[in-house]
XYZ file of C-alpha atoms in Angstrom:
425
model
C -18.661 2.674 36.970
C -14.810 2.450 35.801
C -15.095 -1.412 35.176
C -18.290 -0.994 33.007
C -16.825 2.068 31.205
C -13.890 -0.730 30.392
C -16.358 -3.169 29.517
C -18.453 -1.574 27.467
C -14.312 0.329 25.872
C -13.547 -3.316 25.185
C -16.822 -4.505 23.299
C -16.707 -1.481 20.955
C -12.772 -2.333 20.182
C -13.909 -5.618 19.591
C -16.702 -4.654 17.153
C -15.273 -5.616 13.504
C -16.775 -2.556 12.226
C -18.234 0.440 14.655
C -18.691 4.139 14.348
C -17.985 5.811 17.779
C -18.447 9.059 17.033
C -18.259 11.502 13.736
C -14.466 12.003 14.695
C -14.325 8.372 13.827
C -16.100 8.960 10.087
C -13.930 11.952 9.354
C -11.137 9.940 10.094
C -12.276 6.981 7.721
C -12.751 9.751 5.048
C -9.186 11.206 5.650
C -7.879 7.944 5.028
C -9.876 6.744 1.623
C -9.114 9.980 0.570
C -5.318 9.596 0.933
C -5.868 6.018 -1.152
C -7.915 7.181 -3.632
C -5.770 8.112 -6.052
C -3.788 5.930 -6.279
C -6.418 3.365 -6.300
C -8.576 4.945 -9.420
C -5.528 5.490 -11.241
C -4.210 2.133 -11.918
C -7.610 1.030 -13.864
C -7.609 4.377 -15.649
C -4.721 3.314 -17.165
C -4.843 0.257 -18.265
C -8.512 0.511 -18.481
C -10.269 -1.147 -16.081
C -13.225 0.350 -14.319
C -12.394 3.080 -11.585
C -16.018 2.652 -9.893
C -14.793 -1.187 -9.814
C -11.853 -1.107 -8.421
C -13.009 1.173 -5.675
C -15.163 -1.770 -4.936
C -13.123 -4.387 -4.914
C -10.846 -2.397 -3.089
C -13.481 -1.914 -0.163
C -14.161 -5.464 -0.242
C -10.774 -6.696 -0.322
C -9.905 -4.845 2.716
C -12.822 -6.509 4.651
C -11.648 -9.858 3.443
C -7.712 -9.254 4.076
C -9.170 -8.242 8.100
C -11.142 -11.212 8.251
C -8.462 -13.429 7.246
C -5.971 -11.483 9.804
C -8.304 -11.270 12.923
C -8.452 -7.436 12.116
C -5.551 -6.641 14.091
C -3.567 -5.272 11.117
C -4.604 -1.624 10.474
C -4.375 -1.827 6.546
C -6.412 -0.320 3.371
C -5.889 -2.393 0.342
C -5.594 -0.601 -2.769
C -5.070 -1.016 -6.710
C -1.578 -2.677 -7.428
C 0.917 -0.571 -9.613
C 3.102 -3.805 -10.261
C 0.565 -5.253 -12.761
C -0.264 -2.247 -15.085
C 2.606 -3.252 -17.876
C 1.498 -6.929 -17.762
C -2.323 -5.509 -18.032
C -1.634 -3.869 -21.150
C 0.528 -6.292 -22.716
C -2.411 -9.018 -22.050
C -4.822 -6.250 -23.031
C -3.115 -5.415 -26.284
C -3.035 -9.218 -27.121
C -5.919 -9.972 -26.835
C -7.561 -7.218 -29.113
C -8.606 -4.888 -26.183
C -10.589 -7.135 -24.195
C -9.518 -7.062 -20.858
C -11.659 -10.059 -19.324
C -8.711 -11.973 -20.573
C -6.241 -10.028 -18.171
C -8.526 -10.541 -15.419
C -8.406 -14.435 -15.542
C -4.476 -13.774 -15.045
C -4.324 -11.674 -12.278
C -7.223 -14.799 -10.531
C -4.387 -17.092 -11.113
C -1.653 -14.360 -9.588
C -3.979 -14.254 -6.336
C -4.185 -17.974 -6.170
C -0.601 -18.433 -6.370
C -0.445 -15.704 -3.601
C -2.711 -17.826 -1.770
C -0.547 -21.136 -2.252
C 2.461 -18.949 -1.053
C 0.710 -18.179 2.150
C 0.298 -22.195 3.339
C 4.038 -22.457 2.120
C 5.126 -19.410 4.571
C 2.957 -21.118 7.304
C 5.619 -23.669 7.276
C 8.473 -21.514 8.443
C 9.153 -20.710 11.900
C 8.841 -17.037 13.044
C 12.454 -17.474 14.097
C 13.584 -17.978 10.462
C 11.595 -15.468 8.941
C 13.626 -12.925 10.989
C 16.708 -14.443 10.393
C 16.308 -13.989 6.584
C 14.731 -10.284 6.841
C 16.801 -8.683 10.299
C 16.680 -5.052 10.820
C 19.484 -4.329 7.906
C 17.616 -5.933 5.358
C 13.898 -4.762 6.087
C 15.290 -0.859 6.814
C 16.587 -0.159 3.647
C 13.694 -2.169 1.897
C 11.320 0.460 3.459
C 13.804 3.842 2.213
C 13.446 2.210 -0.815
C 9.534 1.634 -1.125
C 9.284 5.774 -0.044
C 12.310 6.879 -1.786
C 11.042 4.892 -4.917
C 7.337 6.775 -4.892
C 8.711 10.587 -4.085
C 9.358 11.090 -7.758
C 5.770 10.262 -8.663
C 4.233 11.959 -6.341
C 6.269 15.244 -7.442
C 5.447 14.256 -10.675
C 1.812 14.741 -9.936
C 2.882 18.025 -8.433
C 4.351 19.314 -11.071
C 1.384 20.179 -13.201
C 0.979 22.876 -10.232
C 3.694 23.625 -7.980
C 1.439 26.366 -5.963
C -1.387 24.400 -5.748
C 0.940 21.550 -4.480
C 2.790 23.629 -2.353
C -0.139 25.380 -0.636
C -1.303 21.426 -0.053
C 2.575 20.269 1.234
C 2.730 23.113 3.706
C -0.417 23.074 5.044
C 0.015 19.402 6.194
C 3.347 20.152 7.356
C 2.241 23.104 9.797
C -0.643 21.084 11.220
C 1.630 18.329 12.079
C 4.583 20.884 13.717
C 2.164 23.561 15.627
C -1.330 21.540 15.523
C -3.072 20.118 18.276
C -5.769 17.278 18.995
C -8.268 16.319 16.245
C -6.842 19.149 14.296
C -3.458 17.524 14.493
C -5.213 13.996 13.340
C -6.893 15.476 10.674
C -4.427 17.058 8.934
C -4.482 15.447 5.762
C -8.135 15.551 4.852
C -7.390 19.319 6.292
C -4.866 19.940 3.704
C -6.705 18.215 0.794
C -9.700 20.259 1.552
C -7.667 23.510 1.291
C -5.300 22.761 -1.603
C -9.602 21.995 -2.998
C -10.384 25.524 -1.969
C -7.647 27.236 -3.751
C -8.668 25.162 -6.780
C -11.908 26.012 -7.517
C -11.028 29.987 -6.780
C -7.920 29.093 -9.231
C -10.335 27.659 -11.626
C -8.526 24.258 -11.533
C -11.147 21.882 -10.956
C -13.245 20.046 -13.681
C -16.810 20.026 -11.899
C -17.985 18.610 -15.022
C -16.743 15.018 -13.208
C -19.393 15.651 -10.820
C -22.334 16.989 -12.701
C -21.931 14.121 -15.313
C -21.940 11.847 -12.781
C -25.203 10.149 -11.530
C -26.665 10.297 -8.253
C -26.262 6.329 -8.041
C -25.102 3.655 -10.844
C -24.109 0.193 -10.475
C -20.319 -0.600 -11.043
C -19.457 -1.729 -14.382
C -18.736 -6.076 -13.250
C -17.132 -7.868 -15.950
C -16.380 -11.996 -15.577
C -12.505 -13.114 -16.010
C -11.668 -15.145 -19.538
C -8.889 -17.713 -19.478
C -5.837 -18.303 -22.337
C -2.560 -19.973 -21.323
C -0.405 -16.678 -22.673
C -2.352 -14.203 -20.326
C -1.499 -16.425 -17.012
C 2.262 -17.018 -18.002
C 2.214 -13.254 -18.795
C 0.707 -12.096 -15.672
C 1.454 -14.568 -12.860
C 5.084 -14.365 -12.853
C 4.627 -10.369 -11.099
C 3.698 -12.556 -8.164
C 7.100 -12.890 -7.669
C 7.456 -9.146 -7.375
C 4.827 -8.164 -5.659
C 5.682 -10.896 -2.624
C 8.993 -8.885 -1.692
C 6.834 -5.819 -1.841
C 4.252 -7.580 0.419
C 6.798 -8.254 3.074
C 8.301 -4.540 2.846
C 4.826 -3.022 3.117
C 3.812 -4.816 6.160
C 7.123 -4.620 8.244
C 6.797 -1.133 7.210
C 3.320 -1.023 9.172
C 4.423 -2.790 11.946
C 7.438 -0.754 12.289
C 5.339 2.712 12.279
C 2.491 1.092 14.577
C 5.243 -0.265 16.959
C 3.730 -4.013 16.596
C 5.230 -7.058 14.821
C 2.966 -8.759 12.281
C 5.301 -10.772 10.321
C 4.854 -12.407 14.143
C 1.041 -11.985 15.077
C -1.438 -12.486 13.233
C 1.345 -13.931 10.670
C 3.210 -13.163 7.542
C 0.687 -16.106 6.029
C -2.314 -14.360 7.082
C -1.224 -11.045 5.604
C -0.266 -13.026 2.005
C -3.806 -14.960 2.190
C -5.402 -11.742 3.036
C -3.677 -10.348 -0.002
C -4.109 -13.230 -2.399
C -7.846 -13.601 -1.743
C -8.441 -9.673 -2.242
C -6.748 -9.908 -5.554
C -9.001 -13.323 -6.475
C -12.024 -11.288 -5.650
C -10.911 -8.118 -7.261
C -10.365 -10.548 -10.772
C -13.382 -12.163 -10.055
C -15.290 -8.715 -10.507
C -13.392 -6.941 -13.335
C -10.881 -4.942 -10.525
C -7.235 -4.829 -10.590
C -4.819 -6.981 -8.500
C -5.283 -5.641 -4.365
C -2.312 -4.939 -2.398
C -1.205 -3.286 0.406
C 0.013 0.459 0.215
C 2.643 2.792 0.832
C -0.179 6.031 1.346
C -1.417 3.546 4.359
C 1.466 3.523 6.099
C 2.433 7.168 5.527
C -1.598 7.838 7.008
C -0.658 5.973 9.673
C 2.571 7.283 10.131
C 1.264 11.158 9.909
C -1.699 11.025 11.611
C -1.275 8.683 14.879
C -4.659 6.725 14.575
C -3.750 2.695 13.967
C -7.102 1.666 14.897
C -8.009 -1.231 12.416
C -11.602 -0.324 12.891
C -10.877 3.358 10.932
C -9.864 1.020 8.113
C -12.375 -1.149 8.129
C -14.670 1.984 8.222
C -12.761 3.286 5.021
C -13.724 -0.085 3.393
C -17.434 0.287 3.971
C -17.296 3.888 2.476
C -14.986 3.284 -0.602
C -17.507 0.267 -1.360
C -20.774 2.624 -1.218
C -18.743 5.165 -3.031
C -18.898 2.855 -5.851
C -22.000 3.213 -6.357
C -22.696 6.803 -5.526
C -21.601 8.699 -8.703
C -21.627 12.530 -7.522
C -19.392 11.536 -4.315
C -17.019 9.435 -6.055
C -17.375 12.050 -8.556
C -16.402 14.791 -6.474
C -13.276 12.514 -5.070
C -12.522 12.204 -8.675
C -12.320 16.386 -9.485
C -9.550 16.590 -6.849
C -6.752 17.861 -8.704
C -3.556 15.625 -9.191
C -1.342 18.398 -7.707
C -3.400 18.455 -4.570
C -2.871 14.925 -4.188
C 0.720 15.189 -5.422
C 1.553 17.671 -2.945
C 0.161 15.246 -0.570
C 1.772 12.375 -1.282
C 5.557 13.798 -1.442
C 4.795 14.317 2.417
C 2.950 10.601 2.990
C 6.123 8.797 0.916
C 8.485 10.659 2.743
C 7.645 9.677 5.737
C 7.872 5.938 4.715
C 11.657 6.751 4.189
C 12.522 8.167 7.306
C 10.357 5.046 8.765
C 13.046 2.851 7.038
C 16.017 5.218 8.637
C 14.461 5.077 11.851
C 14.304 1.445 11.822
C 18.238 0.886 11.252
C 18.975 3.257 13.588
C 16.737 1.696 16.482
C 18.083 -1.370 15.485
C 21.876 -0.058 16.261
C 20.736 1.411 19.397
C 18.938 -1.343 20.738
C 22.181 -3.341 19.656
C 20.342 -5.980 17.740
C 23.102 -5.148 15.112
C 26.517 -3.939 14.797
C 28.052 -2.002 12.106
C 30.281 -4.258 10.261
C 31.211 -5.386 6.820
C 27.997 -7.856 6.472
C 25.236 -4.877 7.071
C 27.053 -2.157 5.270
C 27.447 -4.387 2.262
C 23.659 -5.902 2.522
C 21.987 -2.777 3.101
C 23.871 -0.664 0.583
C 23.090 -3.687 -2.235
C 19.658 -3.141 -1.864
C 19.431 0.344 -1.964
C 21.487 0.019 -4.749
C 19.521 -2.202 -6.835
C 16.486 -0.796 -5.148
C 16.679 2.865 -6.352
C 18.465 2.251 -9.938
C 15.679 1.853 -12.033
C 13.899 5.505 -10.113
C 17.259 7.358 -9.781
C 20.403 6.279 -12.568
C 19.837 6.590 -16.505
C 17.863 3.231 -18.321
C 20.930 2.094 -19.582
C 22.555 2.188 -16.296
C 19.631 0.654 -14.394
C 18.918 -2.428 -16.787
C 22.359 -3.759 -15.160
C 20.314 -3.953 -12.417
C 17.731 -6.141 -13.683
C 16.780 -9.511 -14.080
C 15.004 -10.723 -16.894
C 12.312 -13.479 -16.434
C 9.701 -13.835 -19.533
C 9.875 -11.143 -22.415
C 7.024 -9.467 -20.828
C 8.310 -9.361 -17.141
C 11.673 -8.691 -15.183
C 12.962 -8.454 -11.676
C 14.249 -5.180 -10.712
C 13.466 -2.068 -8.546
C 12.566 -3.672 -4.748
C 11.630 -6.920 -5.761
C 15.120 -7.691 -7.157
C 16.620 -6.020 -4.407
C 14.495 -7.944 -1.855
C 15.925 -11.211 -2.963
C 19.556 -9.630 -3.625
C 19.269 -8.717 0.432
C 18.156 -12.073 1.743
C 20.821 -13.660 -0.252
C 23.577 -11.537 0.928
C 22.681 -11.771 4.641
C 22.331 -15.404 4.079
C 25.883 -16.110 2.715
C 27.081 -13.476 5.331
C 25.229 -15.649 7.862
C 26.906 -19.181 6.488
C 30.093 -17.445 6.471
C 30.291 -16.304 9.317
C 29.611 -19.935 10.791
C 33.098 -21.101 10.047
């Protein structure tokens, strides 16, 4: 009986998408409801269609765990690192966006051409050029970077973002079970509550919205300007790639950049954004509210994600319920997110200090320096006054510059690799 209970365990896992119980569907809600803002935000502002992007979001994340073997328990979402290009293209090109689109295809081929370039490198090397001093901070600064917009969002309602804040952070210390697991969509649904007896929430999103309408799909238009405009953030959004999925790894307790590969997780990435142009949806990437999910809740089955997928996909086309995701207040979600970014911080702390106490590192000059550099450079841009932070900057097209983690990313590697030449003599 044991043995077929296994067997029977071990053909569900394997499933690429299953539904075990309604646990498992509140679970796949919790978790598109923690990316949904995020996601619908980036084409609201540069103008793009939300019910589009949700899509393409959906389907990206099926494609990124095809190309991975679905072992890598990640939700795609809209990518932030695009929205100045966006406009700029936008702008150019008298409002018509199609032309945008045609550069962020050519960003997700490049991302594609990247992956059969990292195939080449041995696992060996990669962690040579990212060891535990270099990928730590580069996860404090992907969390410490978002805090400030996620208070921002809280800001237009510090009770109802408090109420939201503390009633995750109670579940987590004194709940227990699915309770425990659930504590996000938990705290979403009462910082909800409180908003429609505050009279916070614009129901007007929902009644406007029809029961079911087809997603606004645009084709991608190609000029010369819009791809040297827009491809170039490939550059940034690599580093942030790499930072993202270490980060996963790290709060799952498996190694990715080592199985399924870091080239899987860039081809799964590139072909997500190719689709996502292909359709009229922004760039795909993977997210920082994933890993704080994850990091919060406990459940790193892939299958949840892949779950989340399906839903944000038929969400696109069912106006009232994306409609209703919609009226959720930005301070709800605020409050929410200051808790999901923090937690990618202390992921980052936890990781150097593992690393000192597993003595994979020591404390010397090298990692003090290397690690301080790219928090440095990392946080300016967030944390120290424009002026200050442009220092900290390099400047690539008129359009586009490397700063923030991407700069930092590359100011890491670099450091550890002279420290490592160096210290060869």
């Amino acid at each position: 009986m044991a043995a077929i209970t296994a067997k029977k365990k071990m053909e569900t896992e394997n499933r690429f998408i299953a539904i075990n119980s309604g646990k498992d569907i509140i679970l796949a809600l919790q978790h598109l409801i923690a990316m949904f803002g995020a996601t619908v935000l980036v084409p609201m502002l540069t103008g793009l269609n939300p019910s589009v992007a949700l899509f393409s979001a959906g389907v990206g994340t099926l494609l990124f765990h095809l190309v991975t073997g679905g072992t890598v328990p990640v939700f795609l979402g809209s990518s932030f690192a695009f929205i100045a290009v966006i406009n700029i293209v936008k702008e150019a090109n008298g409002g018509d966006l199609a032309y945008a689109q045609g550069g962020i295809l050519v960003a997700g081929l490049l991302y594609v051409l990247a992956s059969f370039a990292v195939k080449k490198i041995k696992y060996e090397t990669i962690k040579k050029i990212l060891p535990s001093y270099v990928v730590g901070p580069m996860i404090m600064v992907i969390g410490l970077t978002l805090v400030p917009t996620a208070y921002g969002m809280a800001q237009g309602n510090l009770i109802l973002a408090s109420v939201t804040l503390l009633t995750a952070l109670g579940i987590n210390l004194f709940g227990k079970g699915m309770l425990k697991q659930m504590s996000i969509i938990t705290a979403v649904a009462v910082g909800y509550i409180l908003s429609l007896i505050l009279g916070q929430v614009d129901t007007t999103i929902i009644t406007s919205a029809a029961l079911v309408e087809m997603p606004a799909f645009t084709f991608p238009k190609f000029s010369v300007s819009a791809i040297l405009t827009i491809a170039p953030v490939v550059l940034a959004v690599f580093m942030e790639h790499v930072g993202d999925i270490t980060t996963n790894g790290q709060v799952v307790g498996k190694d990715f950049i080592k199985k399924p590969g870091l080239h899987r997780t860039l081809l799964g990435d590139g072909l997500a954004t190719a689709f996502a142009a292909l359709i009229g949806g922004p760039a795909n990437t993977t997210y920082g509210e994933n890993t704080g999910v994850l990091a919060i809740t406990k459940n790193y089955s892939p299958q949840l994600l892949r779950l989340a997928a399906v839903f944000a996909v038929v969400l696109a086309f069912v106006g009232k319920l994306g409609g209703t995701l919609r009226s959720i207040p930005t301070p709800v979600m605020g409050g929410i997110s200051i808790i999901l970014f923090s937690m990618i911080a202390l992921i980052g702390l936890k990781t150097i200090r593992k690393a000192y106490e597993d003595k994979e590192v020591k404390v010397e000059l090298k990692t003090v320096v290397t690690a301080a550099a790219i928090l440095i450079i990392g946080l300016a841009p967030t944390y120290l006054p424009a002026e200050v932070a442009s220092i900290f900057s390099v400047k690539i097209t008129e359009a586009i510059s490397l700063s923030g983690l991407s700069l930092a990313a590359i100011a890491g590697i670099i450091l550890n690799t002279i420290f490592g030449f160096a210290g060869r003599k």
